[in-house]
mmCIF file of C-alpha atoms in Angstrom:
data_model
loop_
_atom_site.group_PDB
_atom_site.id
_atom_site.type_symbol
_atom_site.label_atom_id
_atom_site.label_comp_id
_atom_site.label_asym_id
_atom_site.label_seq_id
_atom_site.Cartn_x
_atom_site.Cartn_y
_atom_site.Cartn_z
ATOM 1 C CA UNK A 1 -67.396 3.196 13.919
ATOM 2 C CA UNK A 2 -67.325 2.649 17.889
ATOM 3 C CA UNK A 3 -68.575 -0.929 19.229
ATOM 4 C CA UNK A 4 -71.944 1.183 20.619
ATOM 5 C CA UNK A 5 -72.914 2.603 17.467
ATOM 6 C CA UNK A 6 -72.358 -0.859 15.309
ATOM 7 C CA UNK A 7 -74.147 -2.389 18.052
ATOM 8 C CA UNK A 8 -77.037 0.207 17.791
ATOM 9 C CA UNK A 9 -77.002 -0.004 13.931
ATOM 10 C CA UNK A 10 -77.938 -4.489 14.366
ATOM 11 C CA UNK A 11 -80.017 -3.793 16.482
ATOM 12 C CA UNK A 12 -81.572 -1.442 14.301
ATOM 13 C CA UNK A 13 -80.947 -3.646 11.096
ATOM 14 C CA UNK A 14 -82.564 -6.554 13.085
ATOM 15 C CA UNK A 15 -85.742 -4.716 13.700
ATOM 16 C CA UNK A 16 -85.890 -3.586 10.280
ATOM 17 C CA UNK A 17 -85.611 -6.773 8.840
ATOM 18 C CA UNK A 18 -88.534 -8.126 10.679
ATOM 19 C CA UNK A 19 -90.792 -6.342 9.834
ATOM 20 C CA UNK A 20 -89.505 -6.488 5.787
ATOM 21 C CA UNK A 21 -89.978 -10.583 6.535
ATOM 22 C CA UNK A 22 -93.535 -9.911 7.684
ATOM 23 C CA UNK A 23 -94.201 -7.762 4.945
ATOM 24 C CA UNK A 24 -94.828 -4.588 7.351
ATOM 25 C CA UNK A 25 -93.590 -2.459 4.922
ATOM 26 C CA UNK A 26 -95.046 0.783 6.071
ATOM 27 C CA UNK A 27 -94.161 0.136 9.592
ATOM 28 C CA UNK A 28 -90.674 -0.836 8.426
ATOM 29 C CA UNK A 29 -90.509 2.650 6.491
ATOM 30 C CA UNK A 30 -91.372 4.637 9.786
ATOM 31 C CA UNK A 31 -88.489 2.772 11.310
ATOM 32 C CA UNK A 32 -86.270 4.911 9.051
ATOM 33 C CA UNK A 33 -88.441 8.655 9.571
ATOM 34 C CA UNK A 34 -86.121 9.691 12.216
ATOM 35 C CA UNK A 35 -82.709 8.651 11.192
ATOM 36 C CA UNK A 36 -79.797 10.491 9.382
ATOM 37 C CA UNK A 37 -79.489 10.064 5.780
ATOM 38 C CA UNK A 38 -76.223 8.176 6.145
ATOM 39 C CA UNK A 39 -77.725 5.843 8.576
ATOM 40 C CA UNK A 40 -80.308 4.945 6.368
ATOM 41 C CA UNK A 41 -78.151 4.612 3.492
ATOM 42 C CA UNK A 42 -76.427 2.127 5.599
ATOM 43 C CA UNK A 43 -79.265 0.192 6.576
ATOM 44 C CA UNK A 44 -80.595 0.573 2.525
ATOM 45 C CA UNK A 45 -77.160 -1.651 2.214
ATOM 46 C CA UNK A 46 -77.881 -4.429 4.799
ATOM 47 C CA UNK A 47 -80.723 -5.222 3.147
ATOM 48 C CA UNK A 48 -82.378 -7.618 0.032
ATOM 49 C CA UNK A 49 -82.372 -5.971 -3.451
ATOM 50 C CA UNK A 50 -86.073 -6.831 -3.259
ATOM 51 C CA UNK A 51 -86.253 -5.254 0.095
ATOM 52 C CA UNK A 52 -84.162 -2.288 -0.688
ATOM 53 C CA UNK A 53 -86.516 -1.494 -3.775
ATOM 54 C CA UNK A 54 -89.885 -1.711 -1.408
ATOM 55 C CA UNK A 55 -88.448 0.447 1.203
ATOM 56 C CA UNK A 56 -86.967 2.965 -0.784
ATOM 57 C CA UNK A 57 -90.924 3.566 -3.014
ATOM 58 C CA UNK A 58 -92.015 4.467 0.688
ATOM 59 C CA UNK A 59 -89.125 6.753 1.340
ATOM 60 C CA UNK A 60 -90.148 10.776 0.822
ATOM 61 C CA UNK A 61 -88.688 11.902 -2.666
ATOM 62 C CA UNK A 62 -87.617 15.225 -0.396
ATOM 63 C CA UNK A 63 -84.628 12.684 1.538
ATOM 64 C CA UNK A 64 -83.981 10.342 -1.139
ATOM 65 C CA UNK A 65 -81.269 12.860 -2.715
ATOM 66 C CA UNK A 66 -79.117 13.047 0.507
ATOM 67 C CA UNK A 67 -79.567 9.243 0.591
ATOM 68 C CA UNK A 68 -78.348 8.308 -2.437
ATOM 69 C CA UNK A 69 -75.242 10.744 -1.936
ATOM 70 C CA UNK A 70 -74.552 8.321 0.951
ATOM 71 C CA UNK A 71 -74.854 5.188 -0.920
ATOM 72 C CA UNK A 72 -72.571 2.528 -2.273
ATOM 73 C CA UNK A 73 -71.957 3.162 -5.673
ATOM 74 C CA UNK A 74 -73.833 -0.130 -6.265
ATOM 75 C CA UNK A 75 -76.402 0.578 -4.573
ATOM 76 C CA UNK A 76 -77.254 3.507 -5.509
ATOM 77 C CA UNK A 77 -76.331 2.415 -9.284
ATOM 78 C CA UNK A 78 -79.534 -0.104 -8.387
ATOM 79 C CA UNK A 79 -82.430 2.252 -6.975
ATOM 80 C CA UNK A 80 -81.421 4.747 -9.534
ATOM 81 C CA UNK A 81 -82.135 2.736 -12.539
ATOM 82 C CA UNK A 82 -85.383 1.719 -11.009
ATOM 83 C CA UNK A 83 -86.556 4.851 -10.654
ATOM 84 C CA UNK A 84 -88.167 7.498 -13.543
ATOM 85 C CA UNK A 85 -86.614 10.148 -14.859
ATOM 86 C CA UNK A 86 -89.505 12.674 -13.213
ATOM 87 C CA UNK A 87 -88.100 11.398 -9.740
ATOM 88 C CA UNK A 88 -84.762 11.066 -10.129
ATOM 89 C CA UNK A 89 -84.683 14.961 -10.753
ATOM 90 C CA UNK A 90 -87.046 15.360 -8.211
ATOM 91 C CA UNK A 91 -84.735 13.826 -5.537
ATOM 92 C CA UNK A 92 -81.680 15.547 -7.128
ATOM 93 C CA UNK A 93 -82.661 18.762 -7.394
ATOM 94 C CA UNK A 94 -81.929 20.048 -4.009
ATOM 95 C CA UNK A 95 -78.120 18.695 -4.054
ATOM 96 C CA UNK A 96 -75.256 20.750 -3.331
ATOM 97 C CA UNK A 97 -72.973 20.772 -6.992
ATOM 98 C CA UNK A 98 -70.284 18.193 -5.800
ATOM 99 C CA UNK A 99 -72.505 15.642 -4.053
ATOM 100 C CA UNK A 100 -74.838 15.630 -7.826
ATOM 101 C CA UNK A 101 -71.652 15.242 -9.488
ATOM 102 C CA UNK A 102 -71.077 11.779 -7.479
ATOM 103 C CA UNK A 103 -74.262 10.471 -8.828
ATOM 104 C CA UNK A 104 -74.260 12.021 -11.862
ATOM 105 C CA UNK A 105 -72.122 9.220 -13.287
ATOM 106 C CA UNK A 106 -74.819 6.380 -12.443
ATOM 107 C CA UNK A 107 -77.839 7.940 -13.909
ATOM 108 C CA UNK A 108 -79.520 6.413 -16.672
ATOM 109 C CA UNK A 109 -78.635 8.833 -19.889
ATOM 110 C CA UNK A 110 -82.142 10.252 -20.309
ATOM 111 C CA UNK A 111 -82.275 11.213 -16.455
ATOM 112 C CA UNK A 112 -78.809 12.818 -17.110
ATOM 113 C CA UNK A 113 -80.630 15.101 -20.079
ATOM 114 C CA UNK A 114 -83.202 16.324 -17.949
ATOM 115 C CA UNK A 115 -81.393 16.880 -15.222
ATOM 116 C CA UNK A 116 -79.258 19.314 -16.997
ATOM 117 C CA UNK A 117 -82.250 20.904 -18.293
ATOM 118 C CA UNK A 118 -83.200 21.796 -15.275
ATOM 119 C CA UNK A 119 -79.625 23.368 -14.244
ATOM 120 C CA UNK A 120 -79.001 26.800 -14.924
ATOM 121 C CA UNK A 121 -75.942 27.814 -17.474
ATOM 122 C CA UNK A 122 -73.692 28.460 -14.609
ATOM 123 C CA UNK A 123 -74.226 25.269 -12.705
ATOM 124 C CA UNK A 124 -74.343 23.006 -15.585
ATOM 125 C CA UNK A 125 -70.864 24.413 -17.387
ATOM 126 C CA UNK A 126 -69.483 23.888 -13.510
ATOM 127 C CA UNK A 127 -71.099 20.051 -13.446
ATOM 128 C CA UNK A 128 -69.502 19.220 -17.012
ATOM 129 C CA UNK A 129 -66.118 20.877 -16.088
ATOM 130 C CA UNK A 130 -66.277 18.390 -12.552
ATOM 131 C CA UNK A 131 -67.260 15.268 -14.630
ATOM 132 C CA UNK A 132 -64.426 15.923 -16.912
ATOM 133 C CA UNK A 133 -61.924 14.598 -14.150
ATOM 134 C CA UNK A 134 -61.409 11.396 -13.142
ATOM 135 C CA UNK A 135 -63.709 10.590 -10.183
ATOM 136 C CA UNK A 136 -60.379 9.368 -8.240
ATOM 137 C CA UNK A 137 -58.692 12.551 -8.924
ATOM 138 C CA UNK A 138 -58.604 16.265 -6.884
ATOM 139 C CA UNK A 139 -60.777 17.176 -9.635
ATOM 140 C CA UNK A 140 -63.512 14.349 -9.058
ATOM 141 C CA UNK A 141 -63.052 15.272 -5.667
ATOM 142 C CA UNK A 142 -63.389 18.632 -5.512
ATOM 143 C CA UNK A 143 -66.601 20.914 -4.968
ATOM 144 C CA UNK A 144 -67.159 24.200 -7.122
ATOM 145 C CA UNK A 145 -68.589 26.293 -4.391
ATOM 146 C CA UNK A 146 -65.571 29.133 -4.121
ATOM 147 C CA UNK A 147 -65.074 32.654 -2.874
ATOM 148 C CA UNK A 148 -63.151 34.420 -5.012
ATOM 149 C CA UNK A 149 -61.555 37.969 -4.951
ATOM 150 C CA UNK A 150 -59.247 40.109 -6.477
ATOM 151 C CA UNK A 151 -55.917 41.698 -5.290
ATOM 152 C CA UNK A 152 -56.677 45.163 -5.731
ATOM 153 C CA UNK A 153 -59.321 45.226 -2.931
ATOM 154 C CA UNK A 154 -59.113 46.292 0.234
ATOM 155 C CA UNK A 155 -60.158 44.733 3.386
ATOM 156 C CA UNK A 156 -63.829 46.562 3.405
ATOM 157 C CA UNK A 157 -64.536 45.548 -0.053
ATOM 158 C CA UNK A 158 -64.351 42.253 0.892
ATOM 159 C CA UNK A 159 -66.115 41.955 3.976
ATOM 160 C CA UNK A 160 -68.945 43.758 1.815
ATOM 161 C CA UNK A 161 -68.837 41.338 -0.749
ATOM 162 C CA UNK A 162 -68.898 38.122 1.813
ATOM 163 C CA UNK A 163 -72.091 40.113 4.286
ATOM 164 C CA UNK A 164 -73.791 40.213 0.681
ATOM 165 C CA UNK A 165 -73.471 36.454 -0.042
ATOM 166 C CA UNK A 166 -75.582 36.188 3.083
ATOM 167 C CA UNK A 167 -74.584 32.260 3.427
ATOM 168 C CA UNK A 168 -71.066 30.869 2.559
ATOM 169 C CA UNK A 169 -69.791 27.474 1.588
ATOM 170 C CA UNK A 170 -69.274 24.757 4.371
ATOM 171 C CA UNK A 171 -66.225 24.144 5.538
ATOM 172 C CA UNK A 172 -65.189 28.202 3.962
ATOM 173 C CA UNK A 173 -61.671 29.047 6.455
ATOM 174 C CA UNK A 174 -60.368 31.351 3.582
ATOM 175 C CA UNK A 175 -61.457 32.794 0.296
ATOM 176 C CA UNK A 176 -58.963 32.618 -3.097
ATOM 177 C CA UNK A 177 -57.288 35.255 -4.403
ATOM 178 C CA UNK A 178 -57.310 35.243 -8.573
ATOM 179 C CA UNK A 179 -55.990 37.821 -10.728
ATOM 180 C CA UNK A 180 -58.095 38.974 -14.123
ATOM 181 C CA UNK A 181 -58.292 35.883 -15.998
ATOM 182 C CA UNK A 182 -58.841 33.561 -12.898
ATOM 183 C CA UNK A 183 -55.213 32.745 -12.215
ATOM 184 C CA UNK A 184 -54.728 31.129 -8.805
ATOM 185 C CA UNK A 185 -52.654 33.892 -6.396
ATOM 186 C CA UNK A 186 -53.240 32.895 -2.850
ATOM 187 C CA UNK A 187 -55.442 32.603 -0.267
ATOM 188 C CA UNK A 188 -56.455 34.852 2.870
ATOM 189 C CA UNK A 189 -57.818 33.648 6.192
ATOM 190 C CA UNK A 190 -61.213 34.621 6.960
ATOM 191 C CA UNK A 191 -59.438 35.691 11.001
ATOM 192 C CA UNK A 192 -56.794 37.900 9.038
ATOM 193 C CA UNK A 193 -59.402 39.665 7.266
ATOM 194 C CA UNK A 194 -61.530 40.638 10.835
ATOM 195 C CA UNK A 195 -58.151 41.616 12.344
ATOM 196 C CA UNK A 196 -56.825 43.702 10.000
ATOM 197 C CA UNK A 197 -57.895 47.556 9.457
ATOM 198 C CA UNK A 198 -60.820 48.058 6.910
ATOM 199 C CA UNK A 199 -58.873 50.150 4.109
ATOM 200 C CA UNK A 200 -55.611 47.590 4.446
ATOM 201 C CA UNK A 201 -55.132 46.352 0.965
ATOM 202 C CA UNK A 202 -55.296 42.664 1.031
ATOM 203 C CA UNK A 203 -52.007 42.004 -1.398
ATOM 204 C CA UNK A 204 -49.668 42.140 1.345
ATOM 205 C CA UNK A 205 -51.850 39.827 3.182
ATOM 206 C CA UNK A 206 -52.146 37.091 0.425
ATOM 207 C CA UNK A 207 -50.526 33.701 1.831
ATOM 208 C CA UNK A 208 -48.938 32.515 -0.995
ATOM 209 C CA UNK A 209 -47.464 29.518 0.807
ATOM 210 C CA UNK A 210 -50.978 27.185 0.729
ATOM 211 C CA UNK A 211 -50.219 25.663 -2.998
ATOM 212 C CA UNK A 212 -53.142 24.609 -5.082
ATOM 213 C CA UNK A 213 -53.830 21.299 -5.905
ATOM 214 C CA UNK A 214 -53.903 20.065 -9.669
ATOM 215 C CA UNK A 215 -56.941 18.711 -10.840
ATOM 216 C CA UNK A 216 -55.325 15.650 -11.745
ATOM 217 C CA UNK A 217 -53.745 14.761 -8.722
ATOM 218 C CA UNK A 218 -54.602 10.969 -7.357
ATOM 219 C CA UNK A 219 -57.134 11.537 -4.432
ATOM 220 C CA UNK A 220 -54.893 9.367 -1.734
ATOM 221 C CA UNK A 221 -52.221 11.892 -2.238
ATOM 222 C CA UNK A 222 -54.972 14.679 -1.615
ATOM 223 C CA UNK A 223 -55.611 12.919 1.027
ATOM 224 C CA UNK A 224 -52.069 12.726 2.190
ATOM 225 C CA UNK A 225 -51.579 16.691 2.136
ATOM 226 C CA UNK A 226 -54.855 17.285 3.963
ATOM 227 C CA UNK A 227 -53.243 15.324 6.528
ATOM 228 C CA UNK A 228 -49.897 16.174 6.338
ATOM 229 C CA UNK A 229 -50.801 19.793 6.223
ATOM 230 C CA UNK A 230 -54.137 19.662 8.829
ATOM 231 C CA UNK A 231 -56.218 21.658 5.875
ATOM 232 C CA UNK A 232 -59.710 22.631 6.049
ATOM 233 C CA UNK A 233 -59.876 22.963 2.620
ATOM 234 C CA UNK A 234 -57.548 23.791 -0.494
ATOM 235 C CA UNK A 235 -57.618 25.365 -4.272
ATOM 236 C CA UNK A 236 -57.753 22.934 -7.180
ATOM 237 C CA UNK A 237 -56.210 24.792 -10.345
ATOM 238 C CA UNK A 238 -56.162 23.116 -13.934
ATOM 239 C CA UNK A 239 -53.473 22.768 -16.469
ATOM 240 C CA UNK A 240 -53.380 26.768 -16.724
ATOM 241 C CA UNK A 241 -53.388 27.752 -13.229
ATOM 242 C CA UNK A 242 -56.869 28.548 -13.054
ATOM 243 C CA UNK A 243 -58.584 28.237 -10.100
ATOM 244 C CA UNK A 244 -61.550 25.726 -10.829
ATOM 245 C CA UNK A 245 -62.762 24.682 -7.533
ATOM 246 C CA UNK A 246 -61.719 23.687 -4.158
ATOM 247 C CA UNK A 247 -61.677 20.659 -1.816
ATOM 248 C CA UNK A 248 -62.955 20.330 1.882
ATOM 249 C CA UNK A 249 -61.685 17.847 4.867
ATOM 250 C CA UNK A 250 -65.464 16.468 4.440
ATOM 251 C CA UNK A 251 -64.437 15.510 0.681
ATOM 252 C CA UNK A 252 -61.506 14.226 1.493
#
């Protein structure tokens, strides 16, 4: 963080504070309307436990989810066991799959239950198979949101398929190439695909020299060969070669 913005954020912790002191709790909530959820999170931090729990009653259910995402796992550990189950899944509900599987592990057990209920079979089988892995590993790490195709497409097919998703992943540079039974081949550059002629079969154009990441590799040597190797993102495979997920420079 630059010496501006830490300056900005005590001056902004200051003015928070004051008002929590005078007990202006309202006005002290408005303070936070206009920030990012991160810089709220951080400013959720600077502040009394008793504090923390007054502001954060105040704070619209619709934000709270990207704030606790943000949050210290102590922190977060705190608001969520002061909350009820109907609002933890009400704050949760909008989170992408790897940012619920951070907070997952701090919710009270029969917040975790309802939450799943609410899940559909797909998303839940993927949340179980994440919280499996050590949080500290490529699979705590990684996210489940993947574009997967086959090698016996061509070029076309696959454009088709991606203008039919309508919306891809953040952070998507390449989609994974898997074989019948999910087995990890390769990857292909979203810039080879729109250079390449529309009935070009894509084996040929596989680039098998990206190697997947096992899902129990420590996450500072993930975070090594995202830096070693400048990646946007990379496959996670498990114990069989199956590709299970993938991680982004924003989880690393």
């Amino acid at each position: 963080m630059s010496e501006v913005e830490n300056t900005s954020f005590e001056v902004c912790l200051q003015k928070l504070m004051t008002s929590l002191e005078a007990s202006l709790y309202e006005e002290a909530t408005a303070q936070l309307a206009n920030l990012h959820s991160a810089e709220i999170a951080r400013l959720l931090e600077g502040v009394s436990p008793k504090d923390r729990t007054k502001l954060w009653v105040n704070i619209d259910p619709g934000t709270q989810g990207d704030i606790l995402k943000d949050l210290s796992e102590d922190v977060q550990s705190q608001l969520l066991n002061e909350m009820d189950v109907d609002s933890i899944v009400k704050a949760t509900e909008g989170l992408d799959m790897d940012d619920l599987a951070d907070i997952v592990p701090e919710l009270p057990e029969s917040a975790l239950h309802n939450l799943f209920l609410t899940l559909d079979h797909k998303h839940r089988d993927h949340l179980k198979h994440v919280l499996s892995y050590p949080e500290d590993s490529a699979g705590g790490l990684m996210n489940i949101d993947i574009i997967t195709v086959r090698d016996d497409v061509n070029v076309r097919t696959v454009i088709r398929y991606l203008r039919l998703l309508k919306e891809m992943p953040n952070d998507t540079d390449k989609v994974f190439v898997v074989d019948r039974s999910y087995k990890y081949l390769g990857s292909i550059h979203i810039s080879t695909l729109l250079t390449n002629e529309a009935e070009q079969n894509i084996n040929p154009l596989i680039n098998k020299m990206l190697k997947p990441i096992p899902a129990d590799m420590p996450e500072k040597e993930v975070a090594h060969l995202f830096e070693q190797r400048n990646l946007i993102s990379a496959p996670v495979i498990d114990e069989n070669n199956q590709l299970i997920g993938r991680i982004t420079i924003d989880d690393v």
